PDB file of C-alpha atoms in Angstrom:
ATOM      1  CA  UNK A   1     163.523 169.070 277.544  1.00  0.00           C
ATOM      2  CA  UNK A   2     163.315 171.312 274.383  1.00  0.00           C
ATOM      3  CA  UNK A   3     161.163 170.177 271.401  1.00  0.00           C
ATOM      4  CA  UNK A   4     161.089 171.894 267.907  1.00  0.00           C
ATOM      5  CA  UNK A   5     158.616 171.130 265.306  1.00  0.00           C
ATOM      6  CA  UNK A   6     159.511 171.830 261.614  1.00  0.00           C
ATOM      7  CA  UNK A   7     156.838 171.553 258.831  1.00  0.00           C
ATOM      8  CA  UNK A   8     158.253 171.069 255.472  1.00  0.00           C
ATOM      9  CA  UNK A   9     156.784 171.853 253.176  1.00  0.00           C
ATOM     10  CA  UNK A  10     155.271 175.104 254.618  1.00  0.00           C
ATOM     11  CA  UNK A  11     151.782 174.464 255.485  1.00  0.00           C
ATOM     12  CA  UNK A  12     150.544 177.879 254.890  1.00  0.00           C
ATOM     13  CA  UNK A  13     151.604 177.716 251.330  1.00  0.00           C
ATOM     14  CA  UNK A  14     149.993 174.393 250.897  1.00  0.00           C
ATOM     15  CA  UNK A  15     146.720 175.992 252.212  1.00  0.00           C
ATOM     16  CA  UNK A  16     146.953 178.843 250.120  1.00  0.00           C
ATOM     17  CA  UNK A  17     147.540 176.626 247.187  1.00  0.00           C
ATOM     18  CA  UNK A  18     144.823 174.602 248.008  1.00  0.00           C
ATOM     19  CA  UNK A  19     142.512 177.620 248.330  1.00  0.00           C
ATOM     20  CA  UNK A  20     143.777 178.793 244.797  1.00  0.00           C
ATOM     21  CA  UNK A  21     142.888 175.411 243.468  1.00  0.00           C
ATOM     22  CA  UNK A  22     139.374 175.498 244.784  1.00  0.00           C
ATOM     23  CA  UNK A  23     138.717 179.168 243.398  1.00  0.00           C
ATOM     24  CA  UNK A  24     139.815 177.585 239.865  1.00  0.00           C
ATOM     25  CA  UNK A  25     137.785 174.403 240.366  1.00  0.00           C
ATOM     26  CA  UNK A  26     134.552 176.436 241.509  1.00  0.00           C
ATOM     27  CA  UNK A  27     134.772 178.923 238.702  1.00  0.00           C
ATOM     28  CA  UNK A  28     135.489 176.256 236.092  1.00  0.00           C
ATOM     29  CA  UNK A  29     132.725 174.436 237.437  1.00  0.00           C
ATOM     30  CA  UNK A  30     130.188 177.152 237.434  1.00  0.00           C
ATOM     31  CA  UNK A  31     131.060 178.437 233.733  1.00  0.00           C
ATOM     32  CA  UNK A  32     130.578 174.665 232.592  1.00  0.00           C
ATOM     33  CA  UNK A  33     127.079 174.614 234.588  1.00  0.00           C
ATOM     34  CA  UNK A  34     126.133 178.106 233.138  1.00  0.00           C
ATOM     35  CA  UNK A  35     127.078 177.167 229.442  1.00  0.00           C
ATOM     36  CA  UNK A  36     125.665 173.774 229.988  1.00  0.00           C
ATOM     37  CA  UNK A  37     122.139 175.217 230.766  1.00  0.00           C
ATOM     38  CA  UNK A  38     122.538 177.848 228.176  1.00  0.00           C
ATOM     39  CA  UNK A  39     122.978 174.841 225.382  1.00  0.00           C
ATOM     40  CA  UNK A  40     120.091 172.787 227.072  1.00  0.00           C
ATOM     41  CA  UNK A  41     117.393 175.599 226.923  1.00  0.00           C
ATOM     42  CA  UNK A  42     118.409 176.479 223.294  1.00  0.00           C
ATOM     43  CA  UNK A  43     118.107 172.877 222.407  1.00  0.00           C
ATOM     44  CA  UNK A  44     114.683 172.943 224.052  1.00  0.00           C
ATOM     45  CA  UNK A  45     113.417 175.686 222.268  1.00  0.00           C
ATOM     46  CA  UNK A  46     114.474 174.597 218.713  1.00  0.00           C
ATOM     47  CA  UNK A  47     113.143 170.933 219.871  1.00  0.00           C
ATOM     48  CA  UNK A  48     109.782 172.637 220.486  1.00  0.00           C
ATOM     49  CA  UNK A  49     109.753 174.298 216.808  1.00  0.00           C
ATOM     50  CA  UNK A  50     110.096 177.658 218.288  1.00  0.00           C
ATOM     51  CA  UNK A  51     112.876 178.512 216.101  1.00  0.00           C
ATOM     52  CA  UNK A  52     116.594 179.008 215.966  1.00  0.00           C
ATOM     53  CA  UNK A  53     116.238 182.912 216.259  1.00  0.00           C
ATOM     54  CA  UNK A  54     114.361 182.716 219.553  1.00  0.00           C
ATOM     55  CA  UNK A  55     116.845 180.001 220.894  1.00  0.00           C
ATOM     56  CA  UNK A  56     119.856 182.525 220.306  1.00  0.00           C
ATOM     57  CA  UNK A  57     118.071 184.798 222.643  1.00  0.00           C
ATOM     58  CA  UNK A  58     118.996 182.538 225.466  1.00  0.00           C
ATOM     59  CA  UNK A  59     122.483 184.168 226.945  1.00  0.00           C
ATOM     60  CA  UNK A  60     124.670 183.233 229.860  1.00  0.00           C
ATOM     61  CA  UNK A  61     127.592 185.313 231.765  1.00  0.00           C
ATOM     62  CA  UNK A  62     129.760 184.220 234.797  1.00  0.00           C
ATOM     63  CA  UNK A  63     130.855 186.358 237.895  1.00  0.00           C
ATOM     64  CA  UNK A  64     133.459 187.444 238.393  1.00  0.00           C
ATOM     65  CA  UNK A  65     134.268 187.612 234.598  1.00  0.00           C
ATOM     66  CA  UNK A  66     138.290 186.859 234.936  1.00  0.00           C
ATOM     67  CA  UNK A  67     139.352 186.370 238.663  1.00  0.00           C
ATOM     68  CA  UNK A  68     138.812 182.962 240.138  1.00  0.00           C
ATOM     69  CA  UNK A  69     136.667 182.813 243.125  1.00  0.00           C
ATOM     70  CA  UNK A  70     135.026 180.646 245.675  1.00  0.00           C
ATOM     71  CA  UNK A  71     131.809 182.543 245.220  1.00  0.00           C
ATOM     72  CA  UNK A  72     131.639 182.472 241.192  1.00  0.00           C
ATOM     73  CA  UNK A  73     127.948 182.506 239.693  1.00  0.00           C
ATOM     74  CA  UNK A  74     126.487 182.348 236.493  1.00  0.00           C
ATOM     75  CA  UNK A  75     123.371 183.836 235.172  1.00  0.00           C
ATOM     76  CA  UNK A  76     121.450 182.380 232.296  1.00  0.00           C
ATOM     77  CA  UNK A  77     118.718 184.306 230.691  1.00  0.00           C
ATOM     78  CA  UNK A  78     116.687 185.169 227.566  1.00  0.00           C
ATOM     79  CA  UNK A  79     116.572 188.424 225.747  1.00  0.00           C
ATOM     80  CA  UNK A  80     112.832 187.700 224.961  1.00  0.00           C
ATOM     81  CA  UNK A  81     111.395 186.876 228.225  1.00  0.00           C
ATOM     82  CA  UNK A  82     108.122 187.425 227.683  1.00  0.00           C
ATOM     83  CA  UNK A  83     108.186 184.969 224.710  1.00  0.00           C
ATOM     84  CA  UNK A  84     110.166 182.347 226.294  1.00  0.00           C
ATOM     85  CA  UNK A  85     108.132 182.903 229.753  1.00  0.00           C
ATOM     86  CA  UNK A  86     104.919 182.186 227.833  1.00  0.00           C
ATOM     87  CA  UNK A  87     105.889 178.985 226.237  1.00  0.00           C
ATOM     88  CA  UNK A  88     107.319 177.873 229.728  1.00  0.00           C
ATOM     89  CA  UNK A  89     104.322 178.534 231.674  1.00  0.00           C
ATOM     90  CA  UNK A  90     101.424 178.012 228.933  1.00  0.00           C
ATOM     91  CA  UNK A  91      99.443 181.052 230.237  1.00  0.00           C
ATOM     92  CA  UNK A  92      95.943 182.088 229.636  1.00  0.00           C
ATOM     93  CA  UNK A  93      95.721 185.151 227.343  1.00  0.00           C
ATOM     94  CA  UNK A  94      92.815 187.412 227.474  1.00  0.00           C
ATOM     95  CA  UNK A  95      92.358 190.936 225.559  1.00  0.00           C
ATOM     96  CA  UNK A  96      93.657 193.853 227.792  1.00  0.00           C
ATOM     97  CA  UNK A  97      90.321 195.864 226.719  1.00  0.00           C
ATOM     98  CA  UNK A  98      87.751 192.767 227.657  1.00  0.00           C
ATOM     99  CA  UNK A  99      87.169 192.505 223.916  1.00  0.00           C
ATOM    100  CA  UNK A 100      88.190 189.941 221.252  1.00  0.00           C
ATOM    101  CA  UNK A 101      91.840 188.349 220.616  1.00  0.00           C
ATOM    102  CA  UNK A 102      92.377 188.674 216.896  1.00  0.00           C
ATOM    103  CA  UNK A 103      94.119 185.796 215.429  1.00  0.00           C
ATOM    104  CA  UNK A 104      95.300 186.282 212.115  1.00  0.00           C
ATOM    105  CA  UNK A 105      94.499 183.482 209.673  1.00  0.00           C
ATOM    106  CA  UNK A 106      97.270 182.442 206.765  1.00  0.00           C
ATOM    107  CA  UNK A 107      95.187 184.629 204.560  1.00  0.00           C
ATOM    108  CA  UNK A 108      96.162 187.678 206.611  1.00  0.00           C
ATOM    109  CA  UNK A 109      99.907 187.260 205.498  1.00  0.00           C
ATOM    110  CA  UNK A 110     102.925 188.737 207.581  1.00  0.00           C
ATOM    111  CA  UNK A 111     103.040 192.130 209.076  1.00  0.00           C
ATOM    112  CA  UNK A 112     105.275 194.813 207.787  1.00  0.00           C
ATOM    113  CA  UNK A 113     108.764 194.883 209.262  1.00  0.00           C
ATOM    114  CA  UNK A 114     107.846 191.917 211.793  1.00  0.00           C
ATOM    115  CA  UNK A 115     105.294 194.057 213.758  1.00  0.00           C
ATOM    116  CA  UNK A 116     102.256 192.831 215.280  1.00  0.00           C
ATOM    117  CA  UNK A 117      99.594 191.716 212.544  1.00  0.00           C
ATOM    118  CA  UNK A 118      96.358 193.472 213.975  1.00  0.00           C
ATOM    119  CA  UNK A 119      93.176 194.126 212.185  1.00  0.00           C
ATOM    120  CA  UNK A 120      94.025 197.989 211.796  1.00  0.00           C
ATOM    121  CA  UNK A 121      97.426 197.384 210.595  1.00  0.00           C
ATOM    122  CA  UNK A 122      96.180 194.933 207.893  1.00  0.00           C
ATOM    123  CA  UNK A 123      93.507 197.343 206.478  1.00  0.00           C
ATOM    124  CA  UNK A 124      96.227 199.957 206.110  1.00  0.00           C
ATOM    125  CA  UNK A 125      98.571 197.313 204.399  1.00  0.00           C
ATOM    126  CA  UNK A 126      96.338 196.098 202.113  1.00  0.00           C
ATOM    127  CA  UNK A 127      93.469 199.079 201.448  1.00  0.00           C
ATOM    128  CA  UNK A 128      90.678 196.503 202.350  1.00  0.00           C
ATOM    129  CA  UNK A 129      87.851 196.793 204.738  1.00  0.00           C
ATOM    130  CA  UNK A 130      87.349 194.198 207.294  1.00  0.00           C
ATOM    131  CA  UNK A 131      83.755 192.984 208.096  1.00  0.00           C
ATOM    132  CA  UNK A 132      82.672 191.348 211.312  1.00  0.00           C
ATOM    133  CA  UNK A 133      81.022 188.256 211.059  1.00  0.00           C
ATOM    134  CA  UNK A 134      79.432 186.765 214.511  1.00  0.00           C
ATOM    135  CA  UNK A 135      79.256 182.986 214.894  1.00  0.00           C
ATOM    136  CA  UNK A 136      77.304 181.364 217.869  1.00  0.00           C
ATOM    137  CA  UNK A 137      79.391 178.066 217.636  1.00  0.00           C
ATOM    138  CA  UNK A 138      83.082 178.450 217.223  1.00  0.00           C
ATOM    139  CA  UNK A 139      85.247 181.846 216.658  1.00  0.00           C
ATOM    140  CA  UNK A 140      83.522 184.981 215.068  1.00  0.00           C
ATOM    141  CA  UNK A 141      85.523 186.316 212.093  1.00  0.00           C
ATOM    142  CA  UNK A 142      86.783 189.446 210.253  1.00  0.00           C
ATOM    143  CA  UNK A 143      86.405 188.676 206.664  1.00  0.00           C
ATOM    144  CA  UNK A 144      87.417 190.928 203.460  1.00  0.00           C
ATOM    145  CA  UNK A 145      86.326 190.889 199.943  1.00  0.00           C
ATOM    146  CA  UNK A 146      89.087 190.408 197.591  1.00  0.00           C
ATOM    147  CA  UNK A 147      91.105 187.649 195.983  1.00  0.00           C
ATOM    148  CA  UNK A 148      93.672 185.098 197.035  1.00  0.00           C
ATOM    149  CA  UNK A 149      97.252 185.539 195.413  1.00  0.00           C
ATOM    150  CA  UNK A 150      99.602 182.628 194.769  1.00  0.00           C
ATOM    151  CA  UNK A 151     100.575 182.457 198.217  1.00  0.00           C
ATOM    152  CA  UNK A 152      97.164 182.150 199.566  1.00  0.00           C
ATOM    153  CA  UNK A 153      97.096 185.666 200.927  1.00  0.00           C
ATOM    154  CA  UNK A 154      94.091 187.859 200.750  1.00  0.00           C
ATOM    155  CA  UNK A 155      94.797 191.032 198.209  1.00  0.00           C
ATOM    156  CA  UNK A 156      92.893 193.555 196.584  1.00  0.00           C
ATOM    157  CA  UNK A 157      90.948 192.447 193.508  1.00  0.00           C
ATOM    158  CA  UNK A 158      91.793 194.402 190.322  1.00  0.00           C
ATOM    159  CA  UNK A 159      89.170 192.550 188.215  1.00  0.00           C
ATOM    160  CA  UNK A 160      86.467 194.717 186.935  1.00  0.00           C
ATOM    161  CA  UNK A 161      83.931 191.988 186.529  1.00  0.00           C
ATOM    162  CA  UNK A 162      84.402 190.521 189.819  1.00  0.00           C
ATOM    163  CA  UNK A 163      86.198 187.205 188.619  1.00  0.00           C
ATOM    164  CA  UNK A 164      88.212 185.451 191.407  1.00  0.00           C
ATOM    165  CA  UNK A 165      86.456 187.501 194.111  1.00  0.00           C
ATOM    166  CA  UNK A 166      86.092 185.794 197.351  1.00  0.00           C
ATOM    167  CA  UNK A 167      85.264 186.534 200.859  1.00  0.00           C
ATOM    168  CA  UNK A 168      88.286 185.453 203.040  1.00  0.00           C
ATOM    169  CA  UNK A 169      88.591 185.033 206.875  1.00  0.00           C
ATOM    170  CA  UNK A 170      91.484 187.183 207.890  1.00  0.00           C
ATOM    171  CA  UNK A 171      91.042 187.034 211.587  1.00  0.00           C
ATOM    172  CA  UNK A 172      89.423 184.810 214.137  1.00  0.00           C
ATOM    173  CA  UNK A 173      88.127 186.534 216.950  1.00  0.00           C
ATOM    174  CA  UNK A 174      88.143 184.614 220.316  1.00  0.00           C
ATOM    175  CA  UNK A 175      87.555 185.821 223.950  1.00  0.00           C
ATOM    176  CA  UNK A 176      90.860 183.999 225.293  1.00  0.00           C
ATOM    177  CA  UNK A 177      93.436 181.750 224.031  1.00  0.00           C
ATOM    178  CA  UNK A 178      95.097 178.975 226.291  1.00  0.00           C
ATOM    179  CA  UNK A 179      98.692 178.851 225.174  1.00  0.00           C
ATOM    180  CA  UNK A 180     100.233 175.170 225.376  1.00  0.00           C
ATOM    181  CA  UNK A 181     103.087 174.677 227.696  1.00  0.00           C
ATOM    182  CA  UNK A 182     106.126 173.690 225.324  1.00  0.00           C
ATOM    183  CA  UNK A 183     109.063 174.199 227.628  1.00  0.00           C
ATOM    184  CA  UNK A 184     110.273 173.083 230.913  1.00  0.00           C
ATOM    185  CA  UNK A 185     113.201 175.284 231.830  1.00  0.00           C
ATOM    186  CA  UNK A 186     112.986 174.418 235.383  1.00  0.00           C
ATOM    187  CA  UNK A 187     113.852 170.807 234.472  1.00  0.00           C
ATOM    188  CA  UNK A 188     117.104 171.492 232.894  1.00  0.00           C
ATOM    189  CA  UNK A 189     117.837 174.351 235.669  1.00  0.00           C
ATOM    190  CA  UNK A 190     117.732 171.889 238.595  1.00  0.00           C
ATOM    191  CA  UNK A 191     119.866 169.377 236.450  1.00  0.00           C
ATOM    192  CA  UNK A 192     122.556 171.964 236.129  1.00  0.00           C
ATOM    193  CA  UNK A 193     122.385 172.750 239.991  1.00  0.00           C
ATOM    194  CA  UNK A 194     122.649 169.340 240.757  1.00  0.00           C
ATOM    195  CA  UNK A 195     125.517 168.902 238.693  1.00  0.00           C
ATOM    196  CA  UNK A 196     127.733 171.874 240.197  1.00  0.00           C
ATOM    197  CA  UNK A 197     129.319 169.637 243.014  1.00  0.00           C
ATOM    198  CA  UNK A 198     130.456 167.132 240.729  1.00  0.00           C
ATOM    199  CA  UNK A 199     131.876 169.509 238.471  1.00  0.00           C
ATOM    200  CA  UNK A 200     133.779 171.141 241.169  1.00  0.00           C
ATOM    201  CA  UNK A 201     135.127 167.670 242.328  1.00  0.00           C
ATOM    202  CA  UNK A 202     136.186 167.106 238.551  1.00  0.00           C
ATOM    203  CA  UNK A 203     138.027 170.400 238.056  1.00  0.00           C
ATOM    204  CA  UNK A 204     139.777 170.160 241.626  1.00  0.00           C
ATOM    205  CA  UNK A 205     140.744 166.320 241.488  1.00  0.00           C
ATOM    206  CA  UNK A 206     144.326 166.614 239.770  1.00  0.00           C
ATOM    207  CA  UNK A 207     144.705 164.239 236.838  1.00  0.00           C
ATOM    208  CA  UNK A 208     141.074 163.519 236.471  1.00  0.00           C
ATOM    209  CA  UNK A 209     139.845 163.384 232.935  1.00  0.00           C
ATOM    210  CA  UNK A 210     136.434 164.788 231.867  1.00  0.00           C
ATOM    211  CA  UNK A 211     135.662 161.188 230.357  1.00  0.00           C
ATOM    212  CA  UNK A 212     136.057 159.768 233.838  1.00  0.00           C
ATOM    213  CA  UNK A 213     133.944 162.236 235.728  1.00  0.00           C
ATOM    214  CA  UNK A 214     131.492 164.355 233.769  1.00  0.00           C
ATOM    215  CA  UNK A 215     128.412 165.532 236.072  1.00  0.00           C
ATOM    216  CA  UNK A 216     126.737 167.478 233.034  1.00  0.00           C
ATOM    217  CA  UNK A 217     126.627 164.193 230.957  1.00  0.00           C
ATOM    218  CA  UNK A 218     125.393 162.104 233.770  1.00  0.00           C
ATOM    219  CA  UNK A 219     122.622 164.833 234.314  1.00  0.00           C
ATOM    220  CA  UNK A 220     121.264 164.714 230.783  1.00  0.00           C
ATOM    221  CA  UNK A 221     123.011 168.201 230.033  1.00  0.00           C
ATOM    222  CA  UNK A 222     125.324 166.824 227.468  1.00  0.00           C
TER     223      UNK A 222
END
């Protein structure tokens, strides 16, 4: 007895097509998860009142960039990791030299070119000298003798009579400060991670619409 088995269609071609579909599904799922996490982190930052500029430092990239792969991966990061990380962890900040932390008041105004508003930079910018005032209760102060302009910032007085001259607190001096935790990036990262299997299925199952299966929406990332 002679038996002959023919498989139609070709099982090798079927498996190759299925692997190709899987590569496309995984790559599409990772891309959606990465862009969804980027959007969620940006929304957190703006929702915490930290501004759109800081939110735009959140970026994402997929690997491989072009070729579909079962090992696709996405990376989401910030171009300002120190600032974003500080608001994510809420650290205790101390002076590097063991002295005071100088916290500028509204009367200090803004630093030139967006730099750090330090007491030394402020004196060079305004031409005024700061004077130390120690307080047993509450933060100590660095004050200056001058006048307040229409924006409430301390500037040099041009009056010869001393009219309008005030002693304005320019910096508050504290030994340390606890930055409040305003972000929870790990929460959104976990949601994106848990959504990946559903995204793979949604992109692999032929004919399934995004409205019928939307793991990002179900995870709260959309």
